[in-house]
Amino acid sequence: FMLYNAVMRGVPLDVVESLEGNNFTSTIHCINSAILKLGRACPLHPRFVVRGTKHMKLPPKFAAKDELGNQGQIESGFLSTTTDRATALGYAAGGSFPIMMVIERGMVDRGA
């Protein structure tokens, strides 16, 4: 998924430039369609999933609420999560800026 996420996020720039304009449009559409279909077949429980990461410093606006009271970010690429907190902590351990995000899934964005 590294190349697909690079196309959707626009970073890392060296990877995007090395693709010479190949945006994987059909491939990304098929992957997204499959994730949505699998998501409809998966139960919504547990409602919360977690993601551990490191070496990623979030901007201050990530924690600040906007004028509507919302906070967080929008992910442009595919995002891996788990229901196992120990797995997420393992991904966050041993690096600078360890982060563990707790994400509430909804009917629209539940994924697979």
mmCIF file with all atom_site columns, C-alpha atoms in Angstrom:
data_model
loop_
_atom_site.group_PDB
_atom_site.id
_atom_site.type_symbol
_atom_site.label_atom_id
_atom_site.label_alt_id
_atom_site.label_comp_id
_atom_site.label_asym_id
_atom_site.label_entity_id
_atom_site.label_seq_id
_atom_site.pdbx_PDB_ins_code
_atom_site.Cartn_x
_atom_site.Cartn_y
_atom_site.Cartn_z
_atom_site.occupancy
_atom_site.B_iso_or_equiv
_atom_site.pdbx_formal_charge
_atom_site.auth_seq_id
_atom_site.auth_comp_id
_atom_site.auth_asym_id
_atom_site.auth_atom_id
_atom_site.pdbx_PDB_model_num
ATOM 1   C CA . PHE A 1 1   ? 0.000   0.000  0.000   1.00 0.00 ? 1   PHE A CA 1
ATOM 2   C CA . MET A 1 2   ? 3.011   2.321  0.257   1.00 0.00 ? 2   MET A CA 1
ATOM 3   C CA . LEU A 1 3   ? 2.789   3.498  -3.362  1.00 0.00 ? 3   LEU A CA 1
ATOM 4   C CA . TYR A 1 4   ? -0.983  3.943  -3.235  1.00 0.00 ? 4   TYR A CA 1
ATOM 5   C CA . ASN A 1 5   ? -0.803  5.949  -0.011  1.00 0.00 ? 5   ASN A CA 1
ATOM 6   C CA . ALA A 1 6   ? 2.019   8.079  -1.448  1.00 0.00 ? 6   ALA A CA 1
ATOM 7   C CA . VAL A 1 7   ? -0.210  8.958  -4.412  1.00 0.00 ? 7   VAL A CA 1
ATOM 8   C CA . MET A 1 8   ? -3.211  9.801  -2.208  1.00 0.00 ? 8   MET A CA 1
ATOM 9   C CA . ARG A 1 9   ? -1.214  11.750 0.412   1.00 0.00 ? 9   ARG A CA 1
ATOM 10  C CA . GLY A 1 10  ? 1.252   13.403 -1.960  1.00 0.00 ? 10  GLY A CA 1
ATOM 11  C CA . VAL A 1 11  ? 4.217   12.366 0.226   1.00 0.00 ? 11  VAL A CA 1
ATOM 12  C CA . PRO A 1 12  ? 6.967   11.252 0.327   1.00 0.00 ? 12  PRO A CA 1
ATOM 13  C CA . LEU A 1 13  ? 7.737   13.473 -2.615  1.00 0.00 ? 13  LEU A CA 1
ATOM 14  C CA . ASP A 1 14  ? 10.577  11.322 -3.977  1.00 0.00 ? 14  ASP A CA 1
ATOM 15  C CA . VAL A 1 15  ? 8.227   8.321  -4.219  1.00 0.00 ? 15  VAL A CA 1
ATOM 16  C CA . VAL A 1 16  ? 5.471   10.376 -5.888  1.00 0.00 ? 16  VAL A CA 1
ATOM 17  C CA . GLU A 1 17  ? 7.938   11.801 -8.437  1.00 0.00 ? 17  GLU A CA 1
ATOM 18  C CA . SER A 1 18  ? 9.373   8.345  -9.166  1.00 0.00 ? 18  SER A CA 1
ATOM 19  C CA . LEU A 1 19  ? 5.919   7.187  -10.295 1.00 0.00 ? 19  LEU A CA 1
ATOM 20  C CA . GLU A 1 20  ? 6.081   9.601  -13.254 1.00 0.00 ? 20  GLU A CA 1
ATOM 21  C CA . GLY A 1 21  ? 2.374   10.456 -13.168 1.00 0.00 ? 21  GLY A CA 1
ATOM 22  C CA . ASN A 1 22  ? 1.053   6.945  -12.537 1.00 0.00 ? 22  ASN A CA 1
ATOM 23  C CA . ASN A 1 23  ? -1.772  7.622  -10.074 1.00 0.00 ? 23  ASN A CA 1
ATOM 24  C CA . PHE A 1 24  ? -3.043  4.010  -9.839  1.00 0.00 ? 24  PHE A CA 1
ATOM 25  C CA . THR A 1 25  ? -6.567  5.392  -10.283 1.00 0.00 ? 25  THR A CA 1
ATOM 26  C CA . SER A 1 26  ? -8.264  2.095  -11.149 1.00 0.00 ? 26  SER A CA 1
ATOM 27  C CA . THR A 1 27  ? -6.320  0.108  -8.564  1.00 0.00 ? 27  THR A CA 1
ATOM 28  C CA . ILE A 1 28  ? -7.094  2.558  -5.745  1.00 0.00 ? 28  ILE A CA 1
ATOM 29  C CA . HIS A 1 29  ? -10.755 2.613  -6.748  1.00 0.00 ? 29  HIS A CA 1
ATOM 30  C CA . CYS A 1 30  ? -10.924 -1.209 -6.653  1.00 0.00 ? 30  CYS A CA 1
ATOM 31  C CA . ILE A 1 31  ? -9.196  -1.407 -3.256  1.00 0.00 ? 31  ILE A CA 1
ATOM 32  C CA . ASN A 1 32  ? -11.501 1.257  -1.808  1.00 0.00 ? 32  ASN A CA 1
ATOM 33  C CA . SER A 1 33  ? -14.565 -0.497 -3.231  1.00 0.00 ? 33  SER A CA 1
ATOM 34  C CA . ALA A 1 34  ? -13.455 -3.816 -1.699  1.00 0.00 ? 34  ALA A CA 1
ATOM 35  C CA . ILE A 1 35  ? -12.852 -2.216 1.716   1.00 0.00 ? 35  ILE A CA 1
ATOM 36  C CA . LEU A 1 36  ? -16.309 -0.613 1.652   1.00 0.00 ? 36  LEU A CA 1
ATOM 37  C CA . LYS A 1 37  ? -17.979 -3.905 0.700   1.00 0.00 ? 37  LYS A CA 1
ATOM 38  C CA . LEU A 1 38  ? -16.093 -5.850 3.364   1.00 0.00 ? 38  LEU A CA 1
ATOM 39  C CA . GLY A 1 39  ? -16.988 -3.137 5.875   1.00 0.00 ? 39  GLY A CA 1
ATOM 40  C CA . ARG A 1 40  ? -20.690 -3.662 5.204   1.00 0.00 ? 40  ARG A CA 1
ATOM 41  C CA . ALA A 1 41  ? -20.274 -7.358 5.962   1.00 0.00 ? 41  ALA A CA 1
ATOM 42  C CA . CYS A 1 42  ? -18.314 -6.779 9.190   1.00 0.00 ? 42  CYS A CA 1
ATOM 43  C CA . PRO A 1 43  ? -20.015 -6.070 12.505  1.00 0.00 ? 43  PRO A CA 1
ATOM 44  C CA . LEU A 1 44  ? -19.632 -2.547 13.892  1.00 0.00 ? 44  LEU A CA 1
ATOM 45  C CA . HIS A 1 45  ? -18.560 -3.923 17.271  1.00 0.00 ? 45  HIS A CA 1
ATOM 46  C CA . PRO A 1 46  ? -16.128 -3.238 18.748  1.00 0.00 ? 46  PRO A CA 1
ATOM 47  C CA . ARG A 1 47  ? -16.880 0.385  17.969  1.00 0.00 ? 47  ARG A CA 1
ATOM 48  C CA . PHE A 1 48  ? -13.397 1.637  18.893  1.00 0.00 ? 48  PHE A CA 1
ATOM 49  C CA . VAL A 1 49  ? -10.156 0.669  17.154  1.00 0.00 ? 49  VAL A CA 1
ATOM 50  C CA . VAL A 1 50  ? -6.588  1.756  17.907  1.00 0.00 ? 50  VAL A CA 1
ATOM 51  C CA . ARG A 1 51  ? -3.526  2.684  15.887  1.00 0.00 ? 51  ARG A CA 1
ATOM 52  C CA . GLY A 1 52  ? 0.011   2.936  17.169  1.00 0.00 ? 52  GLY A CA 1
ATOM 53  C CA . THR A 1 53  ? 2.678   4.925  15.381  1.00 0.00 ? 53  THR A CA 1
ATOM 54  C CA . LYS A 1 54  ? 6.028   6.576  16.033  1.00 0.00 ? 54  LYS A CA 1
ATOM 55  C CA . HIS A 1 55  ? 8.361   9.133  14.448  1.00 0.00 ? 55  HIS A CA 1
ATOM 56  C CA . MET A 1 56  ? 5.372   11.317 13.553  1.00 0.00 ? 56  MET A CA 1
ATOM 57  C CA . LYS A 1 57  ? 4.944   14.655 15.279  1.00 0.00 ? 57  LYS A CA 1
ATOM 58  C CA . LEU A 1 58  ? 1.373   15.889 14.958  1.00 0.00 ? 58  LEU A CA 1
ATOM 59  C CA . PRO A 1 59  ? 0.703   19.598 14.417  1.00 0.00 ? 59  PRO A CA 1
ATOM 60  C CA . PRO A 1 60  ? -0.833  21.574 17.340  1.00 0.00 ? 60  PRO A CA 1
ATOM 61  C CA . LYS A 1 61  ? -4.087  21.992 15.391  1.00 0.00 ? 61  LYS A CA 1
ATOM 62  C CA . PHE A 1 62  ? -4.638  18.226 15.670  1.00 0.00 ? 62  PHE A CA 1
ATOM 63  C CA . ALA A 1 63  ? -5.564  18.591 19.365  1.00 0.00 ? 63  ALA A CA 1
ATOM 64  C CA . ALA A 1 64  ? -7.406  21.916 19.037  1.00 0.00 ? 64  ALA A CA 1
ATOM 65  C CA . LYS A 1 65  ? -11.157 22.011 18.460  1.00 0.00 ? 65  LYS A CA 1
ATOM 66  C CA . ASP A 1 66  ? -12.423 23.968 15.463  1.00 0.00 ? 66  ASP A CA 1
ATOM 67  C CA . GLU A 1 67  ? -15.367 26.381 15.443  1.00 0.00 ? 67  GLU A CA 1
ATOM 68  C CA . LEU A 1 68  ? -17.796 23.418 15.291  1.00 0.00 ? 68  LEU A CA 1
ATOM 69  C CA . GLY A 1 69  ? -16.182 21.603 18.219  1.00 0.00 ? 69  GLY A CA 1
ATOM 70  C CA . ASN A 1 70  ? -14.485 18.944 16.089  1.00 0.00 ? 70  ASN A CA 1
ATOM 71  C CA . GLN A 1 71  ? -10.875 17.904 16.418  1.00 0.00 ? 71  GLN A CA 1
ATOM 72  C CA . GLY A 1 72  ? -8.539  15.465 14.709  1.00 0.00 ? 72  GLY A CA 1
ATOM 73  C CA . GLN A 1 73  ? -7.537  15.020 11.117  1.00 0.00 ? 73  GLN A CA 1
ATOM 74  C CA . ILE A 1 74  ? -8.627  13.545 7.822   1.00 0.00 ? 74  ILE A CA 1
ATOM 75  C CA . GLU A 1 75  ? -6.583  10.649 6.496   1.00 0.00 ? 75  GLU A CA 1
ATOM 76  C CA . SER A 1 76  ? -6.035  10.800 2.749   1.00 0.00 ? 76  SER A CA 1
ATOM 77  C CA . GLY A 1 77  ? -4.700  7.271  2.432   1.00 0.00 ? 77  GLY A CA 1
ATOM 78  C CA . PHE A 1 78  ? -5.570  3.810  3.702   1.00 0.00 ? 78  PHE A CA 1
ATOM 79  C CA . LEU A 1 79  ? -5.196  3.495  7.480   1.00 0.00 ? 79  LEU A CA 1
ATOM 80  C CA . SER A 1 80  ? -4.418  0.272  9.355   1.00 0.00 ? 80  SER A CA 1
ATOM 81  C CA . THR A 1 81  ? -6.004  -0.175 12.783  1.00 0.00 ? 81  THR A CA 1
ATOM 82  C CA . THR A 1 82  ? -6.557  -2.974 15.272  1.00 0.00 ? 82  THR A CA 1
ATOM 83  C CA . THR A 1 83  ? -8.834  -3.809 18.168  1.00 0.00 ? 83  THR A CA 1
ATOM 84  C CA . ASP A 1 84  ? -5.829  -5.101 20.166  1.00 0.00 ? 84  ASP A CA 1
ATOM 85  C CA . ARG A 1 85  ? -4.275  -2.333 22.278  1.00 0.00 ? 85  ARG A CA 1
ATOM 86  C CA . ALA A 1 86  ? -1.082  -4.385 22.818  1.00 0.00 ? 86  ALA A CA 1
ATOM 87  C CA . THR A 1 87  ? -0.520  -4.568 19.051  1.00 0.00 ? 87  THR A CA 1
ATOM 88  C CA . ALA A 1 88  ? -0.987  -0.802 18.695  1.00 0.00 ? 88  ALA A CA 1
ATOM 89  C CA . LEU A 1 89  ? 1.390   -0.143 21.599  1.00 0.00 ? 89  LEU A CA 1
ATOM 90  C CA . GLY A 1 90  ? 3.960   -2.406 19.923  1.00 0.00 ? 90  GLY A CA 1
ATOM 91  C CA . TYR A 1 91  ? 3.911   -0.185 16.823  1.00 0.00 ? 91  TYR A CA 1
ATOM 92  C CA . ALA A 1 92  ? 4.302   2.946  18.966  1.00 0.00 ? 92  ALA A CA 1
ATOM 93  C CA . ALA A 1 93  ? 7.130   1.585  21.145  1.00 0.00 ? 93  ALA A CA 1
ATOM 94  C CA . GLY A 1 94  ? 10.809  2.284  20.692  1.00 0.00 ? 94  GLY A CA 1
ATOM 95  C CA . GLY A 1 95  ? 10.721  5.491  18.708  1.00 0.00 ? 95  GLY A CA 1
ATOM 96  C CA . SER A 1 96  ? 10.462  9.219  18.995  1.00 0.00 ? 96  SER A CA 1
ATOM 97  C CA . PHE A 1 97  ? 6.982   10.785 19.274  1.00 0.00 ? 97  PHE A CA 1
ATOM 98  C CA . PRO A 1 98  ? 5.095   7.580  20.139  1.00 0.00 ? 98  PRO A CA 1
ATOM 99  C CA . ILE A 1 99  ? 1.350   7.971  19.556  1.00 0.00 ? 99  ILE A CA 1
ATOM 100 C CA . MET A 1 100 ? -1.603  5.702  20.141  1.00 0.00 ? 100 MET A CA 1
ATOM 101 C CA . MET A 1 101 ? -4.827  6.921  18.558  1.00 0.00 ? 101 MET A CA 1
ATOM 102 C CA . VAL A 1 102 ? -8.221  5.634  19.660  1.00 0.00 ? 102 VAL A CA 1
ATOM 103 C CA . ILE A 1 103 ? -10.638 5.933  16.738  1.00 0.00 ? 103 ILE A CA 1
ATOM 104 C CA . GLU A 1 104 ? -14.402 5.584  16.956  1.00 0.00 ? 104 GLU A CA 1
ATOM 105 C CA . ARG A 1 105 ? -15.856 3.778  13.955  1.00 0.00 ? 105 ARG A CA 1
ATOM 106 C CA . GLY A 1 106 ? -19.198 4.823  12.513  1.00 0.00 ? 106 GLY A CA 1
ATOM 107 C CA . MET A 1 107 ? -21.606 3.481  9.927   1.00 0.00 ? 107 MET A CA 1
ATOM 108 C CA . VAL A 1 108 ? -20.057 5.616  7.178   1.00 0.00 ? 108 VAL A CA 1
ATOM 109 C CA . ASP A 1 109 ? -16.336 5.115  7.876   1.00 0.00 ? 109 ASP A CA 1
ATOM 110 C CA . ARG A 1 110 ? -16.180 1.656  9.380   1.00 0.00 ? 110 ARG A CA 1
ATOM 111 C CA . GLY A 1 111 ? -13.976 0.028  6.727   1.00 0.00 ? 111 GLY A CA 1
ATOM 112 C CA . ALA A 1 112 ? -13.081 -3.647 6.887   1.00 0.00 ? 112 ALA A CA 1
#
